[in-house]
Coordinates of C-alpha atoms and ligand atoms in Angstrom, one line a residue:
X1 CA 87.8 98.5 209.6
X2 CA 88.2 102.0 210.6
X3 CA 86.1 101.4 213.7
X4 CA 88.8 100.1 215.8
X5 CA 91.8 102.0 214.1
X6 CA 93.9 104.0 216.4
X7 CA 92.3 107.2 214.8
X8 CA 88.7 106.1 215.5
X9 CA 89.6 105.3 219.1
X10 CA 91.2 108.7 219.6
X11 CA 87.8 110.5 218.7
X12 CA 85.3 108.2 220.5
X13 CA 84.3 108.4 224.1
X14 CA 84.8 105.5 226.5
X15 CA 82.2 104.3 228.9
X16 CA 83.3 107.0 231.4
X17 CA 82.3 109.5 228.6
X18 CA 86.1 110.5 228.2
X19 CA 88.3 110.0 225.3
X20 CA 90.4 106.8 225.7
X21 CA 94.0 107.2 226.9
X22 CA 96.1 105.9 224.0
X23 CA 99.7 104.5 224.1
X24 CA 100.4 107.1 221.3
X25 CA 98.3 109.5 219.3
X26 CA 97.3 108.6 215.8
X27 CA 99.0 110.6 212.9
X28 CA 98.2 111.6 209.3
X29 CA 99.4 114.7 207.2
X30 CA 97.1 117.1 205.5
X31 CA 97.8 116.9 201.8
X32 CA 99.7 113.7 202.3
X33 CA 99.1 112.5 198.8
X34 CA 100.7 115.0 196.5
X35 CA 103.7 116.6 194.7
X36 CA 106.3 115.9 197.5
X37 CA 105.9 112.3 196.6
X38 CA 107.8 111.1 193.3
X39 CA 105.1 108.2 193.0
X40 CA 102.5 111.0 192.8
X41 CA 104.4 113.0 190.2
X42 CA 104.6 109.9 188.1
X43 CA 100.9 109.5 188.1
X44 CA 100.5 113.2 187.4
X45 CA 102.9 112.9 184.4
X46 CA 100.3 110.8 182.7
X47 CA 97.1 112.2 184.1
X48 CA 95.7 115.5 184.8
X49 CA 94.7 116.4 188.3
X50 CA 91.0 116.3 187.5
X51 CA 91.4 113.0 185.7
X52 CA 93.0 111.5 188.9
X53 CA 90.1 112.9 191.0
X54 CA 87.4 111.4 188.6
X55 CA 88.8 108.1 188.0
X56 CA 88.4 105.9 191.1
X57 CA 91.3 103.5 190.4
X58 CA 93.7 106.4 190.1
X59 CA 92.2 108.3 193.2
X60 CA 92.7 105.1 195.1
X61 CA 96.2 104.5 193.8
X62 CA 97.3 108.1 194.8
X63 CA 95.5 107.9 198.2
X64 CA 97.3 104.9 199.0
X65 CA 100.8 106.2 198.3
X66 CA 101.3 107.9 201.6
X67 CA 99.9 105.0 203.4
X68 CA 102.6 102.8 201.7
X69 CA 105.6 105.3 202.2
X70 CA 104.6 107.0 205.6
X71 CA 102.4 104.3 207.2
X72 CA 100.1 107.0 208.5
X73 CA 97.1 105.9 210.5
X74 CA 94.5 107.4 208.3
X75 CA 93.9 107.7 204.6
X76 CA 92.2 110.7 203.1
X77 CA 90.6 110.3 199.7
X78 CA 92.2 112.2 197.1
X79 CA 89.9 114.8 195.5
X80 CA 89.6 118.6 195.9
X81 CA 87.2 120.9 197.8
X82 CA 86.1 122.5 194.6
X83 CA 84.9 119.2 193.1
X84 CA 81.1 119.4 194.2
X85 CA 80.5 123.0 192.8
X86 CA 79.7 121.5 189.4
X87 CA 76.3 121.1 191.0
X88 CA 75.7 124.8 190.8
X89 CA 77.1 124.8 187.2
X90 CA 80.4 126.2 188.1
X91 CA 83.2 124.8 186.0
X92 CA 86.6 124.4 187.6
X93 CA 90.0 123.4 186.3
X94 CA 93.3 123.3 188.1
X95 CA 96.7 124.7 187.2
X96 CA 97.8 123.7 189.8
X97 CA 95.4 125.7 192.1
X98 CA 91.7 126.2 191.2
X99 CA 90.7 128.2 188.2
X100 CA 87.1 129.0 187.9
X101 CA 85.8 129.3 184.3
X102 CA 82.6 131.1 185.1
X103 CA 83.4 132.9 188.3
X104 CA 80.8 135.1 190.1
X105 CA 81.4 138.8 189.3
X106 CA 78.4 140.6 189.9
X107 CA 75.1 140.5 192.0
X108 CA 73.3 139.3 189.0
X109 CA 75.7 136.4 188.7
X110 CA 74.9 135.5 192.4
X111 CA 71.2 135.8 191.8
X112 CA 71.2 133.5 188.8
X113 CA 73.0 130.6 190.6
X114 CA 70.9 127.5 191.2
X115 CA 71.4 123.8 191.6
X116 CA 71.7 122.0 188.2
X117 CA 71.2 118.4 188.8
X118 CA 72.3 116.1 191.6
X119 CA 75.5 116.6 193.3
X120 CA 75.6 112.9 194.1
X121 CA 75.1 111.9 190.5
X122 CA 77.7 114.5 189.1
X123 CA 80.3 113.3 191.6
X124 CA 79.5 109.6 191.7
X125 CA 83.2 108.7 191.2
X126 CA 83.9 109.9 194.7
X127 CA 81.9 107.5 196.7
X128 CA 83.0 104.7 194.3
X129 CA 86.6 105.6 195.1
X130 CA 85.9 105.7 198.8
X131 CA 84.4 102.2 198.8
X132 CA 87.3 100.8 196.9
X133 CA 89.8 102.6 199.0
X134 CA 88.1 101.1 202.1
X135 CA 88.5 97.6 200.5
X136 CA 92.2 98.2 200.0
X137 CA 92.8 99.5 203.5
X138 CA 91.0 96.5 205.0
X139 CA 93.3 94.1 203.2
X140 CA 96.5 95.9 204.5
X141 CA 98.4 94.0 207.3
X142 CA 99.2 95.8 210.6
X143 CA 97.0 98.4 212.5
X144 CA 93.7 99.1 210.9
X145 CA 93.7 102.5 208.9
X146 CA 90.8 104.9 209.1
X147 CA 89.5 106.5 206.0
X148 CA 88.6 110.2 205.9
X149 CA 86.3 111.9 203.5
X150 CA 86.3 115.8 203.2
X151 CA 84.7 118.8 201.8
X152 CA 85.3 122.5 201.7
X153 CA 83.2 124.7 204.0
X154 CA 80.7 126.9 202.3
X155 CA 82.8 130.1 203.1
X156 CA 85.9 128.9 201.7
X157 CA 84.3 127.5 198.5
X158 CA 82.8 131.0 198.2
X159 CA 86.1 132.5 198.4
X160 CA 87.2 130.5 195.3
X161 CA 84.1 130.8 193.1
X162 CA 83.7 134.7 193.7
X163 CA 86.3 136.3 191.3
X164 CA 89.1 137.9 193.5
X165 CA 91.0 139.9 191.0
X166 CA 92.9 142.2 191.7
X167 CA 92.6 140.9 195.2
X168 CA 95.1 138.2 196.5
X169 CA 93.6 137.6 200.0
X170 CA 90.1 136.8 199.2
X171 CA 88.9 140.2 200.3
X172 CA 86.3 140.3 197.5
X173 CA 84.3 137.7 199.2
X174 CA 84.1 139.9 202.2
X175 CA 83.2 143.0 200.1
X176 CA 80.4 141.0 198.4
X177 CA 79.3 140.1 202.1
X178 CA 78.8 143.9 202.6
X179 CA 77.4 144.8 199.1
X180 CA 75.3 141.7 198.4
X181 CA 74.8 140.3 201.8
X182 CA 71.4 138.5 201.2
X183 CA 72.6 137.2 197.8
X184 CA 75.8 135.9 199.5
X185 CA 73.9 134.1 202.2
X186 CA 71.8 132.5 199.4
X187 CA 75.0 131.2 197.7
X188 CA 76.2 129.9 201.1
X189 CA 72.8 128.2 201.6
X190 CA 73.2 126.5 198.2
X191 CA 76.7 125.4 199.0
X192 CA 75.6 124.1 202.3
X193 CA 72.9 121.9 200.8
X194 CA 75.1 120.4 198.2
X195 CA 77.8 119.8 200.8
X196 CA 75.5 117.9 203.0
X197 CA 74.4 115.5 200.2
X198 CA 78.0 115.2 199.0
X199 CA 79.3 114.3 202.4
X200 CA 76.4 112.0 203.3
X201 CA 77.4 110.0 200.1
X202 CA 81.0 109.8 201.4
X203 CA 79.6 108.5 204.6
X204 CA 77.4 105.9 203.1
X205 CA 80.5 104.7 201.0
X206 CA 82.4 104.1 204.1
X207 CA 84.2 107.4 205.2
X208 CA 85.0 106.8 209.0
X209 CA 85.3 110.6 209.7
X210 CA 84.7 113.8 207.7
X211 CA 87.1 117.0 207.7
X212 CA 85.7 120.2 206.7
X213 CA 88.3 122.6 205.3
X214 CA 87.4 126.2 206.1
X215 CA 90.9 127.4 205.2
X216 CA 90.0 130.9 204.4
X217 CA 87.6 131.6 207.3
X218 CA 90.8 133.0 209.1
X219 CA 90.1 136.2 207.2
X220 CA 87.0 136.9 209.1
X221 CA 86.5 138.6 212.4
X222 CA 84.7 136.6 215.0
X223 CA 81.5 138.4 214.5
X224 CA 81.7 137.8 210.7
X225 CA 82.6 134.2 211.3
X226 CA 79.5 133.8 213.3
X227 CA 77.4 135.3 210.5
X228 CA 79.0 133.9 207.3
X229 CA 80.6 130.7 208.3
X230 CA 79.5 129.2 211.6
X231 CA 75.8 128.6 210.9
X232 CA 76.5 126.7 207.7
X233 CA 79.2 124.7 209.3
X234 CA 76.9 123.8 212.2
X235 CA 74.3 122.6 209.8
X236 CA 76.7 120.4 208.1
X237 CA 78.0 118.9 211.3
X238 CA 74.5 118.4 212.7
X239 CA 73.6 116.5 209.5
X240 CA 76.6 114.3 210.0
X241 CA 76.1 113.8 213.8
X242 CA 72.8 112.1 213.0
X243 CA 74.9 109.5 211.2
X244 CA 77.3 109.0 214.2
X245 CA 80.3 110.2 212.0
X246 CA 83.1 112.1 213.8
X247 CA 83.8 115.5 212.2
X248 CA 87.0 117.7 212.0
X249 CA 86.9 121.4 211.4
X250 CA 90.1 123.1 210.0
X251 CA 90.6 126.8 209.8
X252 CA 94.0 128.3 208.9
X253 CA 94.6 131.3 211.2
X254 CA 92.1 129.8 213.7
X255 CA 93.2 131.6 216.8
X256 CA 90.6 134.4 217.0
X257 CA 87.8 132.1 215.9
X258 CA 88.3 129.4 218.5
X259 CA 85.3 130.5 220.5
X260 CA 83.1 130.1 217.3
X261 CA 84.9 126.8 216.4
X262 CA 84.1 125.4 219.9
X263 CA 80.3 125.9 219.1
X264 CA 80.5 124.4 215.7
X265 CA 79.5 120.8 216.7
X266 CA 82.9 119.5 215.5
X267 CA 84.1 116.5 217.3
X268 CA 87.8 117.6 216.5
X269 CA 89.4 121.0 216.0
X270 CA 92.3 121.0 213.5
X271 CA 94.6 123.9 214.5
X272 CA 97.1 125.8 212.4
X273 CA 100.6 126.3 213.8
X274 CA 100.3 130.0 214.9
X275 CA 98.4 128.9 218.1
X276 CA 100.5 127.8 221.0
X277 CA 99.3 124.2 221.5
X278 CA 99.4 124.1 225.3
X279 CA 97.4 127.4 225.3
X280 CA 94.8 125.9 222.9
X281 CA 94.4 122.9 224.9
X282 CA 93.6 124.9 227.8
X283 CA 90.9 126.8 225.9
X284 CA 89.2 123.8 224.2
X285 CA 86.8 121.8 226.3
X286 CA 88.1 118.3 227.1
X287 CA 85.1 116.7 225.2
X288 CA 86.4 118.2 221.9
X289 CA 89.4 116.4 220.4
X290 CA 92.3 118.5 218.9
X291 CA 94.3 117.9 215.8
X292 CA 97.5 119.5 214.6
X293 CA 99.5 121.7 214.6
X294 CA 103.2 121.5 213.6
X295 CA 104.3 124.3 211.3
X296 CA 104.7 122.7 207.9
X297 CA 108.0 124.7 207.2
X298 CA 109.4 122.7 210.2
X299 CA 109.4 119.8 208.0
X300 CA 112.4 121.3 206.2
X301 CA 115.8 120.9 208.0
X302 CA 116.8 117.4 208.8
X303 CA 115.1 114.3 210.0
X304 CA 116.7 114.9 213.3
X305 CA 115.4 118.4 213.7
X306 CA 111.9 117.2 212.5
X307 CA 112.2 114.6 215.3
X308 CA 113.0 117.3 218.1
X309 CA 110.2 119.6 216.8
X310 CA 107.7 116.9 216.7
X311 CA 108.7 115.8 220.3
X312 CA 108.2 119.4 221.5
X313 CA 104.6 119.3 220.0
X314 CA 103.9 115.9 221.7
X315 CA 105.2 117.2 225.0
X316 CA 102.9 120.2 224.8
X317 CA 99.9 117.8 224.4
X318 CA 100.9 116.2 227.8
X319 CA 99.1 112.9 226.9
X320 CA 95.8 114.7 226.6
X321 CA 93.3 112.0 225.5
X322 CA 91.5 113.1 222.3
X323 CA 94.5 114.2 220.2
X324 CA 95.6 113.6 216.6
X325 CA 99.1 114.5 215.5
X326 CA 99.1 116.4 212.2
X327 CA 100.6 119.6 210.6
X328 CA 99.0 123.0 211.0
X329 CA 98.3 123.1 207.3
X330 CA 99.1 121.0 204.2
X331 CA 102.5 119.6 203.5
X332 CA 104.4 121.9 201.2
X333 CA 105.3 120.7 197.7
X334 CA 109.1 120.9 198.2
X335 CA 109.1 119.0 201.5
X336 CA 111.9 116.4 201.7
X337 CA 109.9 113.1 201.9
X338 CA 112.3 111.7 204.6
X339 CA 111.3 114.6 206.9
X340 CA 107.8 113.8 206.5
X341 CA 108.7 110.1 207.4
X342 CA 110.6 111.3 210.6
X343 CA 107.5 113.2 211.7
X344 CA 105.3 110.2 211.4
X345 CA 107.8 107.8 212.9
X346 CA 108.5 110.2 215.9
X347 CA 104.7 110.2 216.7
X348 CA 104.5 106.5 216.2
X349 CA 107.4 106.0 218.7
X350 CA 105.0 107.0 221.4
X351 CA 104.8 109.9 223.9
X352 CA 108.2 111.4 224.4
Ligands
CP3_401 O1 95.0 115.7 201.8 C1 95.1 114.9 200.7 O2 96.2 114.2 200.4 C2 93.9 114.8 199.8 C3 93.8 115.8 198.8 C4 93.5 117.2 198.8 C5 93.9 118.0 197.8 N1 93.3 119.3 198.0 C6 94.6 117.7 196.6 C7 95.2 118.7 195.8 C8 92.9 117.9 199.8 C9 92.2 117.5 201.1 C10 92.6 119.2 199.2 C11 91.9 120.3 200.0 C12 92.0 121.5 199.4 N2 92.0 122.0 198.1 C13 92.0 122.8 200.2 C14 91.9 122.8 201.6 C15 93.2 122.4 202.3 C16 94.2 123.6 202.3 O3 95.2 123.4 201.8 O4 94.0 124.6 202.8 C17 92.1 123.9 199.4 C18 92.2 125.5 199.8 C19 92.1 123.5 198.1 C20 92.1 124.3 196.8 C21 93.4 124.1 196.0 N3 93.4 122.9 195.2 C22 94.5 124.8 195.9 C23 94.9 126.0 196.7 C24 95.4 124.0 195.0 C25 96.7 124.4 194.6 C26 97.6 123.9 195.6 C27 99.1 124.0 195.5 O5 99.9 123.6 196.3 O6 99.5 124.5 194.4 C28 94.6 122.9 194.7 C29 95.1 121.8 193.8 C30 95.6 120.6 194.5 N4 94.6 119.9 195.3 C31 96.7 119.8 194.3 C32 96.5 118.6 195.1 C33 97.5 117.4 195.3 C34 97.9 120.1 193.4 C35 97.4 119.9 192.0 C36 98.4 119.1 191.2 O7 99.0 118.0 191.6 O8 98.6 119.4 190.0

């Protein structure tokens, strides 16, 4: 059903090879299923985060919570960017952020990494959850909802699986890039190939679009982005393009990397809040759609202040076709839920 959802219409070209002009933009929220929702915390009280990810009924239940509460235009399957690394024998737990049980510490650790088994077998719960979520979304009344699949980009996954201590800002992965350059590329290659298979399985199961989270690429200079992140992202998007599935690229701290992101092959660029939206829209070619970029901390305050800030964001878009409303990063855990609702309702009320 995602094919004629507002989301899908916003990212497809019309017969004039332009994005369709829509009465209002579609809207969803990064991390829309999570701890700011009491109904999520109720599920979390009974099941661990990993159990929710690995049990299709629970993953579907939690993915639907923001659809029911916020009536957003897209559902994103509940999972995590570190789920597929099991295919490299890397064990992950969450508390609440990812904890790698066997992190990469040395060049020898890097050299010994290899694929152990099939990622699609090891994460078979995910496409199961996606096809079941697809059925649930189809049975909902009202406008059709799009279903988004996702993965972490290789660079960002590498930031988590390379041990950072005592570093706090993932500098360790950049240091490894200097000291063990060839070995790091080998790891990025491995991560790229498992991610391609992992995402294709999500598309087969019914994902209408795929978002690639390269959250920590914002640490890289443009030159390093072009060496350590862009080629792998391009490969993943080229593989998805063959299936005709729209792709979204998110980077936190994207401003200096925009020239690279534009070359990534992504159909949609998801911007963080630091970049001025009007300025970004001038820099991004009209054949690439844009998603974002309200500062998540603006969802504090009152429903009225959220409405005003959201209208400011929408005015900056100036009805540009090929636009999806969202935040500039994931919604924060302590966000008042009624403010999240005010954000969504303001977008759904139409262009201000
Ligand atoms: O958007 C959604 O609703 C889908 C679910 C989703 C989660 N993680 C659930 C989650 C998605 C899309 C992600 C992506 C993800 N995971 C990213 C990229 C997006 C971003 O925020 O930059 C990253 C970097 C991760 C790694 C990760 N997983 C972190 C840093 C954390 C801790 C987060 C925190 O706020 O403390 C996690 C755990 C995690 N992933 C939680 C959720 C709901 C919290 C775990 C819990 O409920 O106990």
